[in-house]
Amino acid sequence: MREKKVQSGYNFAFLDEQSKKEIRRRMLKAVAIPGYQVPFASRELPIARGWGTGGLQLTMSLIGPEDILKVIDQGSDDVVNAVNIRKLLVLTTGVRTTEDTREATLIQTRHRIPEEPLEDWQILVFQVPYPEPLRRVEPSEVKTREMHAEADYSRLWVYLYEDIVRWGEITIGAQYPVMVNGRYVMDPSPIPRWDVPRLNMAETLYLFGAGREKRIYAVPPHTRVEPLQFTDYPFRVEDFRCKQCALCGSVDTYLDEIIDDTTGARRYICSDTAYCAKRRRLKEEAGENA
Amino acid sequence: MPNEEPLLKVRGLTRIFGSGCSKCTICTGPMAGTNICSQCRSIVACADVSFDLYAGEILGVVGESGSGKSTLVQCLYFDIPATAGEACFKPYKDGKVNMLACSAQEKRYIRHHLMGMVYQNPHLGLKLDFTAGGNIAEKLLTAGIYHVGQIRRRAAELLLRTEVPLERMDHLPRFFSGGMQQRVQIAKALANNPPLVFLDEVTTGLDVSVQARVLDLIKKLQRELGLTMIVISHDLGVIRLLTNRTLVMKTGRVVETGLTDQILEDPQHPYTQLLVSSML
């Protein structure tokens, strides 16, 4: 692996050192102002914008030769986006990779937070398609920035109110808007509601990068992250009662619904495939020992 | 009025569109007969406007198109920044600070918590793609009420007061008639029980019977809630019906002030005389 890095002919982690330095500086600002979107000069990469280039640039700027890398897409390590990003990073850095959440020092993710609890020595990097939580109520960037500056979130609140009036509850599934540190409303990237409570008062540093939209933001450890909710309509996560993973039997993880094309049968499996596999392995071992 | 402090104290309020120069205020005004400065071609929309407004009072501002009456109210409601002048508002820090010089956040607070505005055109005051209830909710949410049940109760109460049928609460004002849009706008303006409400030409553009109903409504609300209002109109009939005291404006200046009855019965300034004599 190490030799391959030399052969690649690129600088370590693809980006030049000046770019990495600039992106790290932006990240420091983002950490200093939790939830605030810091603009940055998004670089050209050998991956098209909108395919995880924001998260990728953060990872490239953070990664060192000693890091152990995990890349996931919707919870899975083996989906094409994750595989290609991992390949590029390995080619240009030669770092060790893993599928085990508990082993990785740096995790790049698209649309999920791994099921296993993260700790303070780990960093989770999110790929963000739309960083602006106010975009659904205000198309103008100039205006949304003004709204953030003045903490004027009434229009988003009205949107949520009307959702309740029309449908009886808030219909936003993924990308649920959250209030960070009591100041900025933030888009947590399209993670399911299931993952939103895990942003609150976490041990880990969460970094968000939007390459196409050229924004970086962050939730530092031990920061309050509250989903926007009404007193009489509290926030709730997806309901998986009476359902369990068809592979590992888990009842406390976020499940994907799989519909069989031929029979039409529905079944549920863990969205975090690495965790599902680990549980099955542990179960088997326990079975052998017994 | 013994030991009573005004609710709103405005001194020397000026708004100039354009670069402005030292001669602007001298070259314009009723004497010059224009509000365009001959030196720098800036438009002096209103200049040196001063008045006191007491709690529970309704002040009328009357004048022809372009006399600066809307600019005056837009400056006080922070829709546009004032070029110069002071305004002290009793409910905000006990009237000790000039609210025109406040930060954007403070202005937003005053505007949303302590004031209400009803524009001539409902498109300005309402978000037509939010429901009628949602529009009222916006004001309440800004004031930090995050309880859907409470919001809906308050919205229903306001719509009832402003005579909007409750079954239209969850409909879009886009599809309402002009008069009903105007009543929703009034309900929205009153949502937080603001100490001060601005009414900018509220009945202009409505047909006469609807006009009468909206005016009746405003009078009723004023009587029941003891509202303090600034009413802008070019229609002396509206001014006579609603207001206690009146400012007459021409080319950006106040040319006459006094009790409404007095101004209508015994106008002093030639322009006011012209206005009164041309009343239908």
Coordinates of C-alpha atoms in Angstrom, one line a residue:
Chain A
M1 CA 0.0 0.0 0.0
R2 CA 2.8 2.4 1.0
E3 CA 4.6 1.9 -2.3
K4 CA 1.4 2.4 -4.3
K5 CA 1.2 5.9 -2.8
V6 CA 4.6 6.8 -4.2
Q7 CA 3.6 5.5 -7.5
S8 CA 0.4 7.5 -7.6
G9 CA 2.4 10.6 -8.4
Y10 CA 0.0 12.8 -6.3
N11 CA 0.7 14.8 -3.2
F12 CA -0.2 13.0 0.0
A13 CA -4.1 12.9 0.1
F14 CA -4.3 14.4 -3.4
L15 CA -4.7 18.1 -2.4
D16 CA -1.7 20.3 -2.2
E17 CA -0.6 21.4 1.2
Q18 CA -1.8 25.0 0.9
S19 CA -5.3 23.9 0.0
K20 CA -5.4 21.5 2.9
K21 CA -4.2 24.3 5.2
E22 CA -6.9 26.6 4.0
I23 CA -9.6 24.0 4.5
R24 CA -8.3 23.2 8.0
R25 CA -8.4 26.9 8.8
R26 CA -12.1 27.0 7.6
M27 CA -12.8 23.9 9.8
L28 CA -11.4 25.6 12.8
K29 CA -13.7 28.5 12.2
A30 CA -16.6 26.1 11.8
V31 CA -15.8 24.5 15.1
A32 CA -15.5 27.9 16.8
I33 CA -19.0 28.8 15.6
P34 CA -21.1 25.6 15.9
G35 CA -23.7 25.3 13.2
Y36 CA -22.5 28.3 11.2
Q37 CA -21.8 27.7 7.5
V38 CA -18.3 28.8 6.7
P39 CA -17.7 29.4 3.0
F40 CA -14.5 27.8 1.5
A41 CA -12.8 27.6 -1.9
S42 CA -14.0 24.2 -3.0
R43 CA -11.3 22.4 -5.1
E44 CA -11.6 20.5 -8.3
L45 CA -11.3 16.8 -7.6
P46 CA -11.3 13.7 -9.8
I47 CA -14.9 13.1 -8.6
A48 CA -17.7 15.3 -9.9
R49 CA -19.1 18.0 -7.6
G50 CA -22.2 16.7 -5.8
W51 CA -20.7 13.2 -5.3
G52 CA -19.2 13.7 -1.9
T53 CA -16.5 16.2 -2.8
G54 CA -17.2 18.4 0.3
G55 CA -16.7 15.5 2.7
L56 CA -13.8 14.3 0.6
Q57 CA -11.9 17.6 0.9
L58 CA -12.4 17.6 4.7
T59 CA -11.1 14.0 4.9
M60 CA -8.2 14.8 2.6
S61 CA -7.2 17.8 4.7
L62 CA -7.5 15.9 8.0
I63 CA -6.0 12.5 7.2
G64 CA -2.5 11.5 8.2
P65 CA -0.4 8.4 7.5
E66 CA -1.4 6.9 10.9
D67 CA -5.1 7.2 10.4
I68 CA -7.4 4.3 10.0
L69 CA -10.1 5.1 7.5
K70 CA -13.7 4.0 7.1
V71 CA -16.0 5.2 4.3
I72 CA -19.7 4.5 4.2
D73 CA -22.6 5.4 2.0
Q74 CA -26.1 5.1 3.6
G75 CA -24.6 2.9 6.2
S76 CA -22.9 0.6 3.8
D77 CA -19.2 0.1 3.2
D78 CA -19.7 -1.5 -0.2
V79 CA -21.8 0.9 -2.2
V80 CA -20.2 2.5 -5.3
N81 CA -19.8 6.0 -3.9
A82 CA -18.1 4.8 -0.7
V83 CA -15.9 2.3 -2.6
N84 CA -14.6 4.9 -5.1
I85 CA -13.9 7.5 -2.4
R86 CA -12.1 4.9 -0.4
K87 CA -10.0 3.8 -3.4
L88 CA -9.0 7.4 -4.2
L89 CA -8.0 8.1 -0.6
V90 CA -6.0 4.8 -0.3
L91 CA -4.3 5.4 -3.7
T92 CA -3.1 8.9 -2.6
T93 CA -2.4 8.2 1.1
G94 CA -1.8 4.5 1.6
V95 CA -3.6 4.6 4.9
R96 CA -5.1 1.5 6.4
T97 CA -8.9 1.1 6.0
T98 CA -11.4 -0.7 8.1
E99 CA -15.1 -1.5 8.2
D100 CA -15.2 -1.6 12.0
T101 CA -16.6 1.6 13.4
R102 CA -14.8 1.0 16.7
E103 CA -11.5 0.9 15.0
A104 CA -11.6 3.8 12.6
T105 CA -10.1 7.1 13.6
L106 CA -11.6 9.0 10.7
I107 CA -15.0 8.1 9.1
Q108 CA -16.4 9.7 6.0
T109 CA -20.2 9.1 5.7
R110 CA -23.0 9.8 3.4
H111 CA -26.5 10.1 5.0
R112 CA -25.9 8.0 8.2
I113 CA -24.2 8.0 11.5
P114 CA -22.8 4.5 12.3
E115 CA -24.8 2.6 14.9
E116 CA -22.0 1.9 17.3
P117 CA -21.2 4.8 19.7
L118 CA -18.3 7.1 18.6
E119 CA -15.7 8.4 20.9
D120 CA -13.6 11.5 21.4
W121 CA -10.6 10.2 19.4
Q122 CA -12.8 9.7 16.3
I123 CA -13.9 12.3 13.7
L124 CA -17.1 11.8 11.6
V125 CA -17.1 13.7 8.2
F126 CA -20.5 14.1 6.5
Q127 CA -21.1 14.6 2.8
V128 CA -23.7 17.4 2.4
P129 CA -25.8 17.9 -0.7
Y130 CA -27.7 21.0 0.5
P131 CA -26.1 22.9 3.5
E132 CA -28.8 25.5 3.7
P133 CA -31.7 24.5 6.0
L134 CA -33.7 27.7 5.0
R135 CA -33.6 26.9 1.3
R136 CA -37.0 25.2 1.4
V137 CA -38.5 28.5 2.5
E138 CA -36.2 31.1 0.9
P139 CA -34.6 30.7 -2.5
S140 CA -32.2 33.7 -2.2
E141 CA -28.8 33.1 -0.6
V142 CA -28.4 36.7 0.3
K143 CA -31.6 36.6 2.3
T144 CA -30.9 33.3 4.0
R145 CA -27.6 34.6 5.2
E146 CA -29.3 37.6 6.6
M147 CA -31.9 35.4 8.3
H148 CA -29.1 33.4 9.9
A149 CA -27.3 36.5 11.0
E150 CA -30.5 37.8 12.7
A151 CA -31.5 34.3 14.0
D152 CA -34.8 34.9 12.1
Y153 CA -36.2 31.4 11.7
S154 CA -39.9 32.2 11.8
R155 CA -40.4 31.2 8.2
L156 CA -39.0 27.8 8.7
W157 CA -41.2 27.5 11.8
V158 CA -44.3 28.5 9.8
Y159 CA -43.4 25.8 7.3
L160 CA -43.3 23.2 10.1
Y161 CA -46.6 24.6 11.5
E162 CA -48.3 24.3 8.1
D163 CA -47.0 20.8 7.8
I164 CA -48.7 19.9 11.0
V165 CA -51.9 21.6 10.0
R166 CA -51.9 19.8 6.7
W167 CA -50.7 16.3 7.6
G168 CA -51.0 16.1 11.4
E169 CA -47.3 15.9 11.9
I170 CA -44.0 17.2 10.5
T171 CA -43.3 15.3 7.3
I172 CA -39.6 16.0 6.9
G173 CA -37.9 12.6 7.0
A174 CA -34.3 12.9 6.4
Q175 CA -32.5 16.3 6.7
Y176 CA -34.5 17.3 9.7
P177 CA -33.5 20.9 10.7
V178 CA -31.8 21.2 14.1
M179 CA -30.9 24.1 16.3
V180 CA -27.2 24.1 17.2
N181 CA -26.0 25.5 20.5
G182 CA -29.2 27.6 20.7
R183 CA -28.1 29.9 17.9
Y184 CA -27.9 28.5 14.3
V185 CA -30.4 26.3 12.6
M186 CA -28.4 23.7 10.7
D187 CA -29.1 21.0 8.1
P188 CA -27.7 17.8 9.5
S189 CA -27.3 16.4 5.9
P190 CA -29.9 13.8 4.8
I191 CA -29.4 11.5 7.8
P192 CA -32.6 9.8 9.0
R193 CA -34.4 11.2 12.1
W194 CA -33.1 8.2 13.8
D195 CA -29.6 9.7 13.9
V196 CA -30.6 13.2 14.9
P197 CA -30.6 12.7 18.7
R198 CA -27.0 11.3 18.4
L199 CA -25.8 14.7 17.3
N200 CA -26.7 16.1 20.7
M201 CA -24.0 16.3 23.4
A202 CA -21.8 13.8 21.5
E203 CA -18.3 12.7 22.3
T204 CA -17.2 13.0 18.7
L205 CA -16.4 15.9 16.4
Y206 CA -18.9 16.1 13.5
L207 CA -17.7 17.9 10.4
F208 CA -20.0 18.7 7.5
G209 CA -18.7 19.5 4.0
A210 CA -20.6 20.6 0.9
G211 CA -18.4 20.7 -2.1
R212 CA -20.8 22.0 -4.7
E213 CA -22.2 24.6 -2.4
K214 CA -18.8 25.4 -0.9
R215 CA -19.7 25.4 2.7
I216 CA -18.1 23.8 5.8
Y217 CA -19.9 23.6 9.2
A218 CA -19.4 21.6 12.4
V219 CA -20.9 20.3 15.6
P220 CA -18.1 20.1 18.2
P221 CA -18.3 17.5 21.0
H222 CA -20.6 18.3 23.9
T223 CA -22.7 20.8 21.9
R224 CA -26.5 21.1 22.3
V225 CA -28.3 20.0 19.1
E226 CA -32.1 20.1 19.3
P227 CA -34.5 19.2 16.5
L228 CA -37.0 22.0 15.8
Q229 CA -40.2 20.8 17.5
F230 CA -43.5 22.2 18.9
T231 CA -44.3 21.7 22.6
D232 CA -47.5 19.7 21.7
Y233 CA -45.9 17.9 18.7
P234 CA -42.6 16.6 19.9
F235 CA -39.9 15.3 17.6
R236 CA -39.9 11.6 17.1
V237 CA -37.7 9.1 15.3
E238 CA -38.7 6.5 12.8
D239 CA -40.9 3.8 14.2
F240 CA -39.5 0.3 13.9
R241 CA -41.7 -1.4 16.5
C242 CA -42.5 -5.0 15.8
K243 CA -39.8 -5.1 13.1
Q244 CA -36.4 -6.6 13.3
C245 CA -33.4 -7.2 11.0
A246 CA -33.9 -10.2 8.9
L247 CA -30.1 -11.0 9.0
C248 CA -28.9 -10.3 12.5
G249 CA -32.3 -10.0 14.4
S250 CA -31.5 -6.6 15.7
V251 CA -34.5 -4.6 17.1
D252 CA -32.6 -1.4 18.1
T253 CA -31.0 -0.3 14.8
Y254 CA -32.1 1.8 11.9
L255 CA -33.6 -0.6 9.3
D256 CA -34.0 -0.5 5.6
E257 CA -37.1 -1.9 4.0
I258 CA -36.3 -4.3 1.2
I259 CA -39.1 -5.4 -1.2
D260 CA -38.5 -8.5 -3.1
D261 CA -39.1 -7.8 -6.8
T262 CA -40.6 -11.1 -7.7
T263 CA -42.6 -12.1 -4.6
G264 CA -43.3 -8.6 -3.3
A265 CA -42.4 -9.7 0.2
R266 CA -41.1 -7.0 2.6
R267 CA -38.3 -7.5 4.9
Y268 CA -36.1 -5.3 7.0
I269 CA -32.3 -5.3 7.3
C270 CA -29.9 -3.1 9.2
S271 CA -28.8 0.0 7.2
D272 CA -25.4 -0.2 9.0
T273 CA -24.1 -3.3 7.2
A274 CA -20.8 -3.5 9.0
Y275 CA -22.5 -3.5 12.4
C276 CA -25.0 -6.1 11.2
A277 CA -22.2 -8.4 10.0
K278 CA -20.3 -7.9 13.3
R279 CA -23.4 -8.9 15.3
R280 CA -23.9 -12.0 13.2
R281 CA -20.2 -12.9 13.7
L282 CA -20.5 -12.4 17.4
K283 CA -23.7 -14.5 17.5
E284 CA -22.0 -17.3 15.6
E285 CA -19.0 -17.3 17.9
A286 CA -21.3 -17.4 20.9
G287 CA -23.1 -20.3 19.3
E288 CA -19.9 -22.2 18.7
N289 CA -18.7 -21.6 22.3
A290 CA -21.9 -22.8 23.7
Chain B
M1 CA -52.4 65.7 29.9
P2 CA -50.6 65.8 33.2
N3 CA -47.4 63.8 33.7
E4 CA -48.1 61.6 30.7
E5 CA -45.2 60.6 28.5
P6 CA -45.8 60.1 24.9
L7 CA -45.8 56.5 23.6
L8 CA -43.8 57.5 20.5
K9 CA -41.7 60.6 20.3
V10 CA -40.4 61.5 16.8
R11 CA -38.0 64.3 16.3
G12 CA -36.6 65.6 13.0
L13 CA -37.2 62.4 11.0
T14 CA -35.7 62.8 7.5
R15 CA -35.4 60.4 4.6
I16 CA -33.5 61.4 1.5
F17 CA -33.3 59.2 -1.6
G18 CA -30.1 59.9 -3.4
S19 CA -26.7 61.3 -2.5
G20 CA -28.1 64.3 -0.6
C21 CA -26.3 67.6 -0.1
S22 CA -26.2 70.4 2.5
K23 CA -28.8 72.4 0.5
C24 CA -31.4 69.6 0.2
T25 CA -33.7 70.7 3.0
I26 CA -33.6 74.3 1.9
C27 CA -34.2 73.7 -1.7
T28 CA -37.3 71.6 -1.1
G29 CA -40.5 71.8 0.8
P30 CA -43.9 73.5 0.4
M31 CA -42.4 76.9 -0.3
A32 CA -40.2 75.5 -3.1
G33 CA -43.2 73.4 -4.2
T34 CA -41.0 70.4 -4.9
N35 CA -39.3 67.6 -3.1
I36 CA -36.4 67.3 -5.6
C37 CA -33.3 69.2 -4.6
S38 CA -32.3 71.6 -7.3
Q39 CA -28.6 71.2 -6.4
C40 CA -28.1 67.5 -6.3
R41 CA -31.4 66.1 -7.7
S42 CA -31.9 63.9 -4.6
I43 CA -35.5 63.3 -3.5
V44 CA -36.4 64.5 -0.1
A45 CA -39.2 62.1 0.7
C46 CA -39.8 63.5 4.2
A47 CA -37.8 66.0 6.2
D48 CA -37.8 67.3 9.8
V49 CA -41.0 65.5 10.8
S50 CA -41.7 65.8 14.5
F51 CA -44.7 64.7 16.6
D52 CA -45.7 63.0 19.8
L53 CA -48.1 60.1 19.9
Y54 CA -49.9 59.2 23.2
A55 CA -51.2 55.8 24.2
G56 CA -54.7 55.1 23.1
E57 CA -54.6 57.8 20.5
I58 CA -55.2 57.6 16.8
L59 CA -53.0 59.9 14.7
G60 CA -53.9 60.6 11.1
V61 CA -51.4 61.5 8.4
V62 CA -53.0 63.0 5.4
G63 CA -51.5 64.4 2.2
E64 CA -51.4 63.9 -1.6
S65 CA -49.4 61.1 -3.3
G66 CA -45.7 61.7 -2.9
S67 CA -46.1 63.9 0.1
G68 CA -43.9 61.4 2.2
K69 CA -46.6 60.0 4.4
S70 CA -45.8 56.3 3.6
T71 CA -42.1 57.0 3.8
L72 CA -42.6 58.3 7.3
V73 CA -44.3 55.1 8.4
Q74 CA -41.9 52.9 6.6
C75 CA -39.0 54.6 8.4
L76 CA -40.8 54.0 11.8
Y77 CA -41.5 50.4 10.9
F78 CA -37.9 49.9 9.7
D79 CA -38.8 48.9 6.2
I80 CA -36.4 51.6 5.0
P81 CA -33.6 53.3 7.0
A82 CA -34.1 56.9 8.0
T83 CA -31.5 59.4 6.9
A84 CA -31.7 61.4 10.0
G85 CA -33.8 62.0 13.1
E86 CA -34.8 60.3 16.3
A87 CA -37.7 58.2 17.5
C88 CA -38.1 57.1 21.1
F89 CA -40.7 54.4 21.7
K90 CA -41.9 54.0 25.3
P91 CA -42.3 50.2 25.3
Y92 CA -38.7 49.7 24.1
K93 CA -36.2 50.4 26.9
D94 CA -38.7 52.9 28.4
G95 CA -38.2 55.3 25.4
K96 CA -34.7 56.2 26.5
V97 CA -33.0 55.2 23.3
N98 CA -33.3 56.3 19.7
M99 CA -34.8 53.2 18.0
L100 CA -33.8 54.4 14.6
A101 CA -30.2 53.9 15.5
C102 CA -30.6 50.4 16.9
S103 CA -29.0 47.3 15.5
A104 CA -30.8 45.1 13.0
Q105 CA -31.6 42.5 15.7
E106 CA -33.1 45.1 18.0
K107 CA -35.1 46.6 15.1
R108 CA -36.4 43.2 14.3
Y109 CA -37.4 42.7 17.9
I110 CA -39.3 46.0 18.0
R111 CA -40.9 45.3 14.7
H112 CA -42.1 41.9 15.6
H113 CA -42.9 42.2 19.2
L114 CA -44.0 45.8 19.7
M115 CA -45.5 46.9 16.4
G116 CA -48.0 45.8 13.8
M117 CA -48.3 47.0 10.2
V118 CA -51.2 46.9 7.7
Y119 CA -50.1 47.8 4.2
Q120 CA -52.2 49.1 1.4
N121 CA -51.3 46.1 -0.6
P122 CA -51.9 42.8 1.2
H123 CA -49.1 41.2 -0.9
L124 CA -46.6 43.2 1.2
G125 CA -48.0 42.3 4.6
L126 CA -49.0 38.7 4.0
K127 CA -47.1 35.7 2.6
L128 CA -49.7 34.6 0.1
D129 CA -48.3 31.0 -0.1
F130 CA -48.7 30.5 3.7
T131 CA -52.2 29.8 5.0
A132 CA -54.2 32.6 6.8
G133 CA -53.5 30.8 10.0
G134 CA -49.8 30.4 9.1
N135 CA -49.5 34.1 8.5
I136 CA -50.7 34.8 12.0
A137 CA -48.6 32.0 13.3
E138 CA -45.5 33.7 11.8
K139 CA -45.9 36.6 14.2
L140 CA -46.5 34.3 17.2
L141 CA -43.6 32.0 16.3
T142 CA -41.3 35.0 16.1
A143 CA -42.4 35.9 19.6
G144 CA -41.4 32.4 20.7
I145 CA -44.7 30.6 21.1
Y146 CA -44.0 27.0 20.0
H147 CA -47.3 25.4 20.8
V148 CA -49.4 24.5 17.8
G149 CA -52.6 24.3 19.9
Q150 CA -52.0 27.8 21.4
I151 CA -51.1 29.3 18.1
R152 CA -54.3 27.9 16.5
R153 CA -56.5 29.1 19.4
R154 CA -55.0 32.6 19.1
A155 CA -55.3 32.6 15.3
A156 CA -58.9 31.6 15.5
E157 CA -59.7 34.3 18.1
L158 CA -58.1 36.9 15.9
L159 CA -59.9 35.7 12.7
L160 CA -63.1 35.8 14.7
R161 CA -62.5 39.3 15.7
T162 CA -61.6 40.4 12.2
E163 CA -64.7 38.6 10.8
V164 CA -62.8 36.1 8.7
P165 CA -64.8 32.8 8.6
L166 CA -62.9 30.2 10.6
E167 CA -63.2 27.5 7.9
R168 CA -60.9 29.6 5.8
M169 CA -58.1 29.6 8.4
D170 CA -56.2 26.9 6.6
H171 CA -56.7 28.3 3.1
L172 CA -54.2 30.4 1.2
P173 CA -54.9 34.2 1.2
R174 CA -54.0 34.1 -2.4
F175 CA -57.5 33.0 -3.1
F176 CA -59.3 35.4 -0.8
S177 CA -61.1 38.6 -1.9
G178 CA -59.3 41.9 -1.4
G179 CA -61.4 42.8 1.7
M180 CA -60.8 39.4 3.3
Q181 CA -57.0 39.6 2.6
Q182 CA -57.1 43.0 4.3
R183 CA -58.9 41.6 7.4
V184 CA -56.3 38.7 7.6
Q185 CA -53.6 41.3 7.4
I186 CA -55.2 43.2 10.3
A187 CA -55.5 40.0 12.3
K188 CA -51.8 39.3 11.7
A189 CA -50.8 42.8 12.7
L190 CA -52.7 42.4 16.0
A191 CA -51.4 38.9 16.8
N192 CA -48.9 39.9 19.5
N193 CA -51.1 42.7 21.0
P194 CA -48.7 45.3 19.8
P195 CA -48.7 48.7 21.6
L196 CA -48.6 50.5 18.2
V197 CA -50.2 49.7 14.9
F198 CA -49.6 51.4 11.6
L199 CA -52.3 51.4 8.9
D200 CA -51.1 52.5 5.5
E201 CA -54.0 53.3 3.2
V202 CA -55.8 50.2 4.3
T203 CA -59.0 50.9 2.5
T204 CA -57.6 52.3 -0.8
G205 CA -58.4 49.8 -3.5
L206 CA -61.4 48.3 -1.8
D207 CA -64.9 49.0 -3.0
V208 CA -67.1 51.4 -0.9
S209 CA -69.2 48.8 0.9
V210 CA -66.1 46.7 1.8
Q211 CA -64.3 49.9 2.8
A212 CA -67.0 50.7 5.2
R213 CA -66.9 47.3 6.8
V214 CA -63.1 47.4 7.2
L215 CA -63.3 50.9 8.8
D216 CA -66.1 49.7 11.1
L217 CA -63.8 46.8 12.1
I218 CA -60.9 49.0 12.8
K219 CA -63.0 51.3 14.9
K220 CA -64.5 48.4 16.8
L221 CA -61.0 46.9 17.5
Q222 CA -59.7 50.3 18.6
R223 CA -62.6 50.6 21.0
E224 CA -62.3 47.1 22.4
L225 CA -58.5 46.8 22.6
G226 CA -57.6 50.4 23.1
L227 CA -55.1 50.4 20.3
T228 CA -52.7 53.2 19.5
M229 CA -52.5 53.7 15.8
I230 CA -51.0 55.8 13.1
V231 CA -53.4 55.9 10.1
I232 CA -52.2 57.1 6.8
S233 CA -54.7 58.1 4.1
H234 CA -55.2 60.5 1.3
D235 CA -58.9 60.2 2.0
L236 CA -60.2 62.8 4.5
G237 CA -63.3 60.8 5.1
V238 CA -61.2 57.9 6.5
I239 CA -59.2 60.4 8.6
R240 CA -62.4 62.0 10.0
L241 CA -63.9 58.6 10.8
L242 CA -60.9 57.2 12.6
T243 CA -58.5 59.7 14.0
N244 CA -58.3 62.1 16.9
R245 CA -55.4 64.2 15.7
T246 CA -54.0 64.8 12.2
L247 CA -50.8 65.8 10.5
V248 CA -51.1 67.3 7.1
M249 CA -48.1 66.7 4.9
K250 CA -47.0 68.2 1.6
T251 CA -43.8 67.7 -0.3
G252 CA -42.2 65.9 2.6
R253 CA -43.0 68.4 5.3
V254 CA -45.7 68.7 8.0
V255 CA -47.6 71.8 7.1
E256 CA -50.3 71.6 9.7
T257 CA -51.1 69.7 12.9
G258 CA -54.1 69.7 15.2
L259 CA -57.3 68.0 16.3
T260 CA -58.9 66.3 13.3
D261 CA -62.2 68.2 13.8
Q262 CA -60.4 71.5 13.9
I263 CA -58.4 70.8 10.8
L264 CA -61.5 69.8 8.9
E265 CA -63.7 72.7 10.2
D266 CA -61.1 75.5 10.2
P267 CA -58.0 74.7 8.1
Q268 CA -55.2 77.2 8.4
H269 CA -52.7 76.3 5.8
P270 CA -53.6 77.0 2.2
Y271 CA -52.9 73.4 1.2
T272 CA -55.2 72.1 3.9
Q273 CA -57.8 74.5 2.8
L274 CA -57.5 73.1 -0.7
L275 CA -57.7 69.6 0.6
V276 CA -60.8 70.2 2.6
S277 CA -62.5 72.2 -0.1
S278 CA -61.9 69.5 -2.6
M279 CA -63.6 66.9 -0.4
L280 CA -66.5 65.2 -2.1

